[in-house]
CSV table of C-alpha atoms and ligand atoms in Angstrom, one decimal:
chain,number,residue,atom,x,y,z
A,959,UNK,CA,181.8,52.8,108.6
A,960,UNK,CA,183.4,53.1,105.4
A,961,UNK,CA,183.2,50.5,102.6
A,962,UNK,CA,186.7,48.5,102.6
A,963,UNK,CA,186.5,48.3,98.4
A,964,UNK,CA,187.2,52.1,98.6
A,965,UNK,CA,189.8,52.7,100.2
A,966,UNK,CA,193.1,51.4,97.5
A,967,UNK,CA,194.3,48.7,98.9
A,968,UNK,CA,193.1,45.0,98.5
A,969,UNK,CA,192.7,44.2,102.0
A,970,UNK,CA,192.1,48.0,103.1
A,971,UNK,CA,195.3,48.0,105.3
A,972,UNK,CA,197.2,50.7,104.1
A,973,UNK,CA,194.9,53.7,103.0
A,974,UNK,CA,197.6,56.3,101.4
A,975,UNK,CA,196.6,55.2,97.4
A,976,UNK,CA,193.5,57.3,97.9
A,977,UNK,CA,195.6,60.5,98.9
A,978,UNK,CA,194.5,62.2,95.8
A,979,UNK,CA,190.6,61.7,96.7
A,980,UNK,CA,190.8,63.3,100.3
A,981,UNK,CA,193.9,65.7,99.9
A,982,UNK,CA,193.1,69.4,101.6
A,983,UNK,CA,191.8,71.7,99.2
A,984,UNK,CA,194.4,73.8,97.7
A,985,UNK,CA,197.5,72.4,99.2
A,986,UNK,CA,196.8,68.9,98.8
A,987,UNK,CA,198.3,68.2,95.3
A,988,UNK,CA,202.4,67.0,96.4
A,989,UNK,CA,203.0,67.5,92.7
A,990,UNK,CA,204.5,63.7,91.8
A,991,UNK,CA,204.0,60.3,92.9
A,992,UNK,CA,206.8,58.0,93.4
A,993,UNK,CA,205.3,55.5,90.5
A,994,UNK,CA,204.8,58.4,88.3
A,995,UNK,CA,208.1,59.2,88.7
A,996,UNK,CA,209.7,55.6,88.1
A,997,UNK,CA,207.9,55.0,85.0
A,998,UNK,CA,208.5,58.4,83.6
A,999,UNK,CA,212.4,58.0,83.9
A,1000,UNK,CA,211.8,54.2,82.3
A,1001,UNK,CA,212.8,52.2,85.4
A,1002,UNK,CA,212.5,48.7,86.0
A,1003,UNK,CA,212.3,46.4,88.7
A,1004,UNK,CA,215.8,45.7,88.8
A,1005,UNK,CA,216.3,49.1,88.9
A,1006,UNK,CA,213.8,49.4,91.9
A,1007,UNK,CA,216.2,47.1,93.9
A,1008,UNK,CA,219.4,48.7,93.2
A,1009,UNK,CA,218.1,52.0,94.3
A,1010,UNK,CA,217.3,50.2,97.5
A,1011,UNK,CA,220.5,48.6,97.4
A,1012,UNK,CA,222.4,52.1,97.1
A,1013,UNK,CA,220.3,53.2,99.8
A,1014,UNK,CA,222.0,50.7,102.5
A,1015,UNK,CA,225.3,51.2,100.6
A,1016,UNK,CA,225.3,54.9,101.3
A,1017,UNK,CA,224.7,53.8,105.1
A,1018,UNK,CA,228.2,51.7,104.7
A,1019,UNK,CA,226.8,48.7,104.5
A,1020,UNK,CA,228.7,45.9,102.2
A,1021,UNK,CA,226.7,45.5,98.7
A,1022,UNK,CA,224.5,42.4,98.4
A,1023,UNK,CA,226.3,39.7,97.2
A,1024,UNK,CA,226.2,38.2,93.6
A,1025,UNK,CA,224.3,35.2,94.8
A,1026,UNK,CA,221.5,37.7,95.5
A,1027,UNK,CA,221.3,39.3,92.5
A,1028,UNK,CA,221.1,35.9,90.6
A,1029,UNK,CA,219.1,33.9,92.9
A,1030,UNK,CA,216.5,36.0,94.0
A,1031,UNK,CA,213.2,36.2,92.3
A,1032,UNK,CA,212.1,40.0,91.3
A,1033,UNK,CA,209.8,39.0,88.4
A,1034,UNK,CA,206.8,37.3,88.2
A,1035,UNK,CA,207.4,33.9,85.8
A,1036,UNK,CA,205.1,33.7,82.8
A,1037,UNK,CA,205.3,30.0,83.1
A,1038,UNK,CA,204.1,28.7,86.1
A,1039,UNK,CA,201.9,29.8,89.6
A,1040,UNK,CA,204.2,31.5,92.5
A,1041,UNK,CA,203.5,33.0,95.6
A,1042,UNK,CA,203.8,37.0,94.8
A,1043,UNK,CA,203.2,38.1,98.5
A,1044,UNK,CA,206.8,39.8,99.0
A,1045,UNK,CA,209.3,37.5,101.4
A,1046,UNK,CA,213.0,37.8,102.2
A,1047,UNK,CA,215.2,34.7,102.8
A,1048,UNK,CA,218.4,33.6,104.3
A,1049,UNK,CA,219.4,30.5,102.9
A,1050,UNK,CA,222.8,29.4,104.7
A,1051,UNK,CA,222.6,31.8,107.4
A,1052,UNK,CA,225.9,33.4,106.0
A,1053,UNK,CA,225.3,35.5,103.0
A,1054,UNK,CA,222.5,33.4,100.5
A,1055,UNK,CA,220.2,35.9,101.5
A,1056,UNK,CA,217.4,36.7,98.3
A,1057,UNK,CA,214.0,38.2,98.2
A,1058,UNK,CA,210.9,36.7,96.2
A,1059,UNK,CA,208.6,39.4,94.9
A,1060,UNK,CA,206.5,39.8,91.9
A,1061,UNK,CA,207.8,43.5,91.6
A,1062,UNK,CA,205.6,46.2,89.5
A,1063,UNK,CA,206.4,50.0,88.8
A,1064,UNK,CA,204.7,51.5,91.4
A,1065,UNK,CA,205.7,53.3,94.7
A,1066,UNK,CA,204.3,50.5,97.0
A,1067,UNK,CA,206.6,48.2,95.7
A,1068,UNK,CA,209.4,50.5,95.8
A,1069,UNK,CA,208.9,50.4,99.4
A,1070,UNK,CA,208.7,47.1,100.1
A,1071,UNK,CA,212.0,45.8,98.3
A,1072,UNK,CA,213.2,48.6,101.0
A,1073,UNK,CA,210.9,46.5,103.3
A,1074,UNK,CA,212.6,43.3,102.3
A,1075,UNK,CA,216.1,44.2,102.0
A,1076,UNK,CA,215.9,45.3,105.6
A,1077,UNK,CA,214.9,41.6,106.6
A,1078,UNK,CA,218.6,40.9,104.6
A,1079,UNK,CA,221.2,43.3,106.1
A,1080,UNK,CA,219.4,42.4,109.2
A,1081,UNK,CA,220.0,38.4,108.7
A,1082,UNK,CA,223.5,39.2,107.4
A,1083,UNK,CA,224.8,41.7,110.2
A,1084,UNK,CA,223.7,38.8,112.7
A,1085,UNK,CA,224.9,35.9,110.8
A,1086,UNK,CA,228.1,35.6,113.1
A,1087,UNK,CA,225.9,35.1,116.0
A,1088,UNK,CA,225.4,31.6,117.5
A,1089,UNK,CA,222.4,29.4,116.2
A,1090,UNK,CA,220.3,29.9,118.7
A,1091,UNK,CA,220.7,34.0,118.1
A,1092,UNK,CA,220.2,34.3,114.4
A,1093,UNK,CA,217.3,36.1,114.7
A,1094,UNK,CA,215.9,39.8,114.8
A,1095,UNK,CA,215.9,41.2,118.8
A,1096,UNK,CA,212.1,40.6,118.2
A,1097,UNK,CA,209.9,40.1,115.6
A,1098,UNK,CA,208.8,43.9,115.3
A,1099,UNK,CA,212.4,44.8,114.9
A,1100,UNK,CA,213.0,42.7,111.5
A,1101,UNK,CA,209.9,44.2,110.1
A,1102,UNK,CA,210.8,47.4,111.3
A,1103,UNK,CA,214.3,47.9,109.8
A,1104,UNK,CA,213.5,48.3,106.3
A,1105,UNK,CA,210.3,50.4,106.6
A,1106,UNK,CA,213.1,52.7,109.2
A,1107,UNK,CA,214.7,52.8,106.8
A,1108,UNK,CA,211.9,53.9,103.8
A,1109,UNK,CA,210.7,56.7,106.4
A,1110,UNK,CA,214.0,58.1,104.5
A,1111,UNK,CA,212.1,58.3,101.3
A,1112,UNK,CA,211.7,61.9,101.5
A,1113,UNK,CA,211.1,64.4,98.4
A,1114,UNK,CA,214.4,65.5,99.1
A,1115,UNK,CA,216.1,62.5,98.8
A,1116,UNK,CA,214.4,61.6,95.4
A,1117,UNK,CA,215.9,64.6,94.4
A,1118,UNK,CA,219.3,63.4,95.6
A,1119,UNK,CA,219.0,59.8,93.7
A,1120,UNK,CA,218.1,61.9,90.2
A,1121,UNK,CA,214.2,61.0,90.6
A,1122,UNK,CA,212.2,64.5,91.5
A,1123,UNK,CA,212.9,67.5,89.8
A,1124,UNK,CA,214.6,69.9,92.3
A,1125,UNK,CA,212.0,72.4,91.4
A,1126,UNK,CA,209.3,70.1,92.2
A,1127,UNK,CA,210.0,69.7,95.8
A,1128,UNK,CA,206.9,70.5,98.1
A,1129,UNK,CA,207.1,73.6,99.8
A,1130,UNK,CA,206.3,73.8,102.9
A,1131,UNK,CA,203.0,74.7,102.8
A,1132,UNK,CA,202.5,70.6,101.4
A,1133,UNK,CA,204.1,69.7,104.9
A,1134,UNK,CA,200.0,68.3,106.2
A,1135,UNK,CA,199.3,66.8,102.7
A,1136,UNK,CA,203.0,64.9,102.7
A,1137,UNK,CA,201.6,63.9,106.5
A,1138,UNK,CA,198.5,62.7,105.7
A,1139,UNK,CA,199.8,61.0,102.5
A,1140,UNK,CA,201.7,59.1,104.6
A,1141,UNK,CA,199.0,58.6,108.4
A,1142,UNK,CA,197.0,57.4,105.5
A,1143,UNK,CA,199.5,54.4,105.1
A,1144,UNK,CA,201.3,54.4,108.8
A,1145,UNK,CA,198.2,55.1,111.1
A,1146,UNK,CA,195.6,54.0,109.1
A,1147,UNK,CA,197.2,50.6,109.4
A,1148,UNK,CA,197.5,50.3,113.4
A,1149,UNK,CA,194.2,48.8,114.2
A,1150,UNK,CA,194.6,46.3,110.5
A,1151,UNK,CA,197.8,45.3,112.2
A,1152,UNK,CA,196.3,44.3,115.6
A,1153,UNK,CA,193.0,43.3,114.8
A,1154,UNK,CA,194.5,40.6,112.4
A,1155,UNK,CA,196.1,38.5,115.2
A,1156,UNK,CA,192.5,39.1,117.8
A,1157,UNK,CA,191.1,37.2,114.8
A,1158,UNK,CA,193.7,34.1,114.8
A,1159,UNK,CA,194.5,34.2,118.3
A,1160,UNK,CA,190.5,33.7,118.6
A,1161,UNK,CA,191.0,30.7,116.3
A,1162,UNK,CA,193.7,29.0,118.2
A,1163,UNK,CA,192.2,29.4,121.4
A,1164,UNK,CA,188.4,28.2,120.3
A,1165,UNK,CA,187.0,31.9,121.3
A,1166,UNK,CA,186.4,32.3,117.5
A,1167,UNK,CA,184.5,29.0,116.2
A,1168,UNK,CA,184.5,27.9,112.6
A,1169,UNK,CA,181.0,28.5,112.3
A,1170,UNK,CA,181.8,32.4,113.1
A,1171,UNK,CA,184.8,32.6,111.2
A,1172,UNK,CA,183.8,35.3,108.8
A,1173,UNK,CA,181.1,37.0,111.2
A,1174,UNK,CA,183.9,37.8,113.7
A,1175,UNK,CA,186.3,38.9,111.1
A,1176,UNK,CA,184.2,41.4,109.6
A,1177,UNK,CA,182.6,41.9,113.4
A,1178,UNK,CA,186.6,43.0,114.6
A,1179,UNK,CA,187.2,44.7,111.2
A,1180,UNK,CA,184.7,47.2,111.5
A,1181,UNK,CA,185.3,47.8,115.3
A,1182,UNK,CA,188.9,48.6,115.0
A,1183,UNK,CA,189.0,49.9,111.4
A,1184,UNK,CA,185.9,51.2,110.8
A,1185,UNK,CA,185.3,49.1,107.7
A,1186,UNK,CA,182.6,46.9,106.3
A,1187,UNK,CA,182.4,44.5,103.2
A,1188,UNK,CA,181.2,46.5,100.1
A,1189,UNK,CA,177.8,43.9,100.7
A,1190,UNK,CA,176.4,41.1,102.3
A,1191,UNK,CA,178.4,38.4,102.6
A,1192,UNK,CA,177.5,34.9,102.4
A,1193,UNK,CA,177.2,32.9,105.8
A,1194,UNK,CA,180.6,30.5,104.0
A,1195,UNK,CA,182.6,33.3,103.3
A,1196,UNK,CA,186.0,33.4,104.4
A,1197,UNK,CA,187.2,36.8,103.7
A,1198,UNK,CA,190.4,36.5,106.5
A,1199,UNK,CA,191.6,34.0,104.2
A,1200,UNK,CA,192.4,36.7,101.6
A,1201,UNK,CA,194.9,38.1,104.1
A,1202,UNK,CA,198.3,35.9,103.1
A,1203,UNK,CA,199.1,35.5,106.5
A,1204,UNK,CA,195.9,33.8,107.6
A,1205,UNK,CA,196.7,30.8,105.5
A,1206,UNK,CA,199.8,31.1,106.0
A,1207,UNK,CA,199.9,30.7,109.6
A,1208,UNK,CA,202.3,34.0,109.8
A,1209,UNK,CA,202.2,35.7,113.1
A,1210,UNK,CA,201.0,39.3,112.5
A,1211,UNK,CA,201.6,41.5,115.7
A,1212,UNK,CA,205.4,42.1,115.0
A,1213,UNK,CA,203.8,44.6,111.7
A,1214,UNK,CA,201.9,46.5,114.5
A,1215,UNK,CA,205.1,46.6,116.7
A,1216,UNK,CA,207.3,47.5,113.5
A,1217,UNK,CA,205.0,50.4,112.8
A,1218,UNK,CA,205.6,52.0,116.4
A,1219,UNK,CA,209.2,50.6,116.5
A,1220,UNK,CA,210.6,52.3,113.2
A,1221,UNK,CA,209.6,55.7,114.1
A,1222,UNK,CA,211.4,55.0,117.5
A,1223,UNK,CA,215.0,54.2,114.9
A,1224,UNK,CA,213.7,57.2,112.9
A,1225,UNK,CA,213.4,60.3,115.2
A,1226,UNK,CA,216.9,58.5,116.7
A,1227,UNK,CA,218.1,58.2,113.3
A,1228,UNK,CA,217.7,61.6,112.6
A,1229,UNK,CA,218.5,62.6,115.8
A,1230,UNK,CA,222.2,61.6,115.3
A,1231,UNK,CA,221.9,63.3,111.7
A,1232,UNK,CA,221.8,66.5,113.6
A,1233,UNK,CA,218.6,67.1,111.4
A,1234,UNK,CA,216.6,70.4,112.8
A,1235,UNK,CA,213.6,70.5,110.5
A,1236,UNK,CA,210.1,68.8,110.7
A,1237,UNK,CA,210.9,65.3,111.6
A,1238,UNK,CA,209.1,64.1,108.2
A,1239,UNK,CA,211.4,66.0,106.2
A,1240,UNK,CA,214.6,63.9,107.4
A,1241,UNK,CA,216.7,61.4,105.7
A,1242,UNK,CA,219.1,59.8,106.8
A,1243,UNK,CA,220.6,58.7,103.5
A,1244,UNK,CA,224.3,58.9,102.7
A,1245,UNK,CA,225.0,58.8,106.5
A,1246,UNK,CA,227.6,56.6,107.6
A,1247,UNK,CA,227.6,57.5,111.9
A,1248,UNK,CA,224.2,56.5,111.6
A,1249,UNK,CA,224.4,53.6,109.4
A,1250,UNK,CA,227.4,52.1,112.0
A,1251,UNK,CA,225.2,52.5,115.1
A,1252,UNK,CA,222.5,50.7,113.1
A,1253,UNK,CA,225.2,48.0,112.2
A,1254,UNK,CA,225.9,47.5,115.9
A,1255,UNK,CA,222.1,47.3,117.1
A,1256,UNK,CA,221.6,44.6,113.8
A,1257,UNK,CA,224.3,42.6,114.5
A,1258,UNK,CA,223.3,41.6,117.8
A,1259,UNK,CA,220.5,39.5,116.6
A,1260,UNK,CA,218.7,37.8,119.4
A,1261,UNK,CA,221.6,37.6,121.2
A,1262,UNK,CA,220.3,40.0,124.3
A,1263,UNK,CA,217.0,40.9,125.4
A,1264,UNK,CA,215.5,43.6,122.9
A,1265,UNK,CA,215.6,46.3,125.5
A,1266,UNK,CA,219.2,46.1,124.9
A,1267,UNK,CA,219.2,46.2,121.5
A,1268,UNK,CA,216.5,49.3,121.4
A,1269,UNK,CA,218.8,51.3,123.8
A,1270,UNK,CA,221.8,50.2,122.0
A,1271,UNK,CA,220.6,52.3,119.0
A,1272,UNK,CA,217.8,54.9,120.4
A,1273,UNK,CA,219.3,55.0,124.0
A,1274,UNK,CA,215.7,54.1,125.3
A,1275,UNK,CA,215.0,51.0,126.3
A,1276,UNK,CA,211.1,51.3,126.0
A,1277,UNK,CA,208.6,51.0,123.2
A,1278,UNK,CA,206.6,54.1,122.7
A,1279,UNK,CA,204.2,55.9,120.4
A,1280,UNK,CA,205.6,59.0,121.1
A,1281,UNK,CA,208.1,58.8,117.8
A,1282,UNK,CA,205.1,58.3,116.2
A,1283,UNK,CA,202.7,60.9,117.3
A,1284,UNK,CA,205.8,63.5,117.5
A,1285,UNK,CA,206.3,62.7,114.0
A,1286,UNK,CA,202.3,63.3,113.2
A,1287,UNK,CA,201.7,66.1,115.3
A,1288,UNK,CA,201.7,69.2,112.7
A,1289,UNK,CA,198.6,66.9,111.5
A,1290,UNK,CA,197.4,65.9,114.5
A,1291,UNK,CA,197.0,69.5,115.1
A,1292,UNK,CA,195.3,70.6,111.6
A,1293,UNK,CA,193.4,67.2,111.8
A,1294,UNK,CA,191.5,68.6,115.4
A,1295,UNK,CA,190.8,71.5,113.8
A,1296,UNK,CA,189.4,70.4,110.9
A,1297,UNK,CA,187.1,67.8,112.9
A,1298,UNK,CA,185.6,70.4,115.1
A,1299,UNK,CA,182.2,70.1,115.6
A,1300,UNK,CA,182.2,67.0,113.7
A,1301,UNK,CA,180.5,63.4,114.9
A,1302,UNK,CA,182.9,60.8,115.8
A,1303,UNK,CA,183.5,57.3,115.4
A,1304,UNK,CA,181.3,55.1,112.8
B,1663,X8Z,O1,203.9,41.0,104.7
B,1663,X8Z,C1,204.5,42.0,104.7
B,1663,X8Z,C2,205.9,42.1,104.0
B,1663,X8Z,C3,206.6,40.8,104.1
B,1663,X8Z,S1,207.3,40.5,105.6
B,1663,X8Z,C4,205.7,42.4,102.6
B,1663,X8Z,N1,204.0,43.1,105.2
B,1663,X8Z,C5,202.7,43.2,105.8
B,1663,X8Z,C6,201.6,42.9,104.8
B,1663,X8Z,O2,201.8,43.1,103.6
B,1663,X8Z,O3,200.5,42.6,105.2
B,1663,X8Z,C7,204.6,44.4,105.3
B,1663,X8Z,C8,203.6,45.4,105.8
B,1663,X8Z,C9,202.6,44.5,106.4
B,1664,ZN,ZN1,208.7,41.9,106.4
């Protein structure tokens, strides 16, 4: 197993911060990073989220409202404790929709506000539905929509919003480091995103006992991830509670569905587009067919079952991995090579 503290990422979730250490030899360097590129061109937070807002705009989406821009939270206060962990809020069900974030310069949190602004074009696309129906199809489709939508993010498309350097696009020889940049994030996080809700399921249903609270946690860490604490831990240690959503009581499967649901809305997405290179090199940005299917599939909240809402904007009405792997499988490939021979498993 590897240690957890190595891998860039507080709770070793998302693994794509240590690109740079494992990147293949000789083709490995992309050339920027998305935080790099931010800071270089002096941007601030502010100017994080009005790139994501132009993002949706360009779909033909309505801008956010006023109400959004002054009531939402994008800063950190100096002068008193707030929870930082990134949320998005609708507040009348109408249009008081905000998001709370503690936002720094750095590409992680570039993604997330497109994260959290998908949670509030989905709640206000929906908001003419009845009561009972405000709501995402299922809970893996509201997490799904903005990261969909970030899958867009592509060096191309920097280029198009005046952040990357036209000459400094990635040829295509990059193609398996941009890949593994990004299964280092995406696939990487699969077995976090189940093994998280094993844990409090346990917990709710008395298979995981107090007294094991921390044994099991690190016990279904390192089976599904392959991770174990940097050192011993002490028999009161409660290292789940680290995880926001543990005391938080947030249920945690809908981030495992989201991850196989928005490659699903991105290979349709792009389908649409008419795109015909590598899947990975597509955006959908500026595209307004696609951007009105999505409309129609988001403002159906939870008014039908979400088969109905899937097929409605992928024409399928099943979940699959195959977005996913088709999306992967240049490195799936290169990845078999290179572990030829090699042992397995930890
Ligand atoms: O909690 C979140 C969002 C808020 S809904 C920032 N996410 C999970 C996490 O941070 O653990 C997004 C990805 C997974
Ligand atoms: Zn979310």
């Amino acid at each position: 197993p590897i240690r957890a503290d190595l891998l860039g990422n507080m709770w070793a979730q998302e693994w794509g911060n240590i690109y740079p250490l494992v990147a293949p030899a000789g083709t490995g360097d992309l050339g920027y990073d998305i935080g790099d590129l931010l800071t270089a061109q002096g941007k601030t937070p502010l100017d994080m989220v009005k790139a994501g807002e132009n993002f949706y705009s360009s779909l033909g989406m309505a801008p956010l409202p006023e109400t959004f821009w002054k009531r939402s939270q994008f800063l950190k206060p100096a002068d008193r404790e707030v929870v930082c962990h990134a949320s998005a809020w609708d507040i009348d069900n109408k249009d008081d929709i905000r998001i709370k974030m503690c936002i720094k310069v750095n590409a992680d949190d570039f993604i997330t506000i497109h994260h959290e602004l998908g949670h509030n074009y989905y709640q206000r696309a929906y908001n003419k539905q009845p009561f009972l129906y405000l709501n995402g199809a299922n809970d893996g489709f509201h997490e799904a929509i903005g990261d969909f939508v970030a899958l867009s993010i592509t060096p191309q498309y920097l280029v198009d919003i005046g952040l990357l350097d036209k000459a400094k696009v990635p040829a295509a020889d990059k193609d398996i480091g941009l890949l593994l940049r990004q299964a280092m994030d995406k696939v990487a996080f699969l077995p976090f995103g189940l093994l998280v809700d094993r844990w409090r399921w346990g917990v709710f249903d008395g298979s995981i006992q107090p007294a094991d609270y921390n044994k099991k946690w690190t016990e279904l860490r390192t089976q599904y991830q392959g991770i174990v604490p940097p050192g011993e831990r002490p028999a009161n240690a409660f290292d789940a509670g680290a995880k926001f959503h543990i005391p938080g009581n947030t249920p945690y499967t809908r981030y495992f569905l989201a991850r196989v649901l928005q490659f699903q809305f991105y290979q349709a997405a792009c389908k649409q587009a008419g795109w015909k290179g590598p899947l990975h090199r597509c955006s959908f940005y500026g595209n307004k067919e696609v951007g009105a299917k999505l409309n129609a599939m988001l403002e159906m909240g939870a008014s039908k079952p979400w088969p109905d809402a899937l097929q409605a904007f992928t024409g399928s009405r099943e979940m699959s991995g195959k977005a996913m792997a088709d999306y992967f499988a240049p490195l799936k490939t290169w990845l078999d090579q290179q572990n030829k021979g090699k042992p397995q498993g930890w």
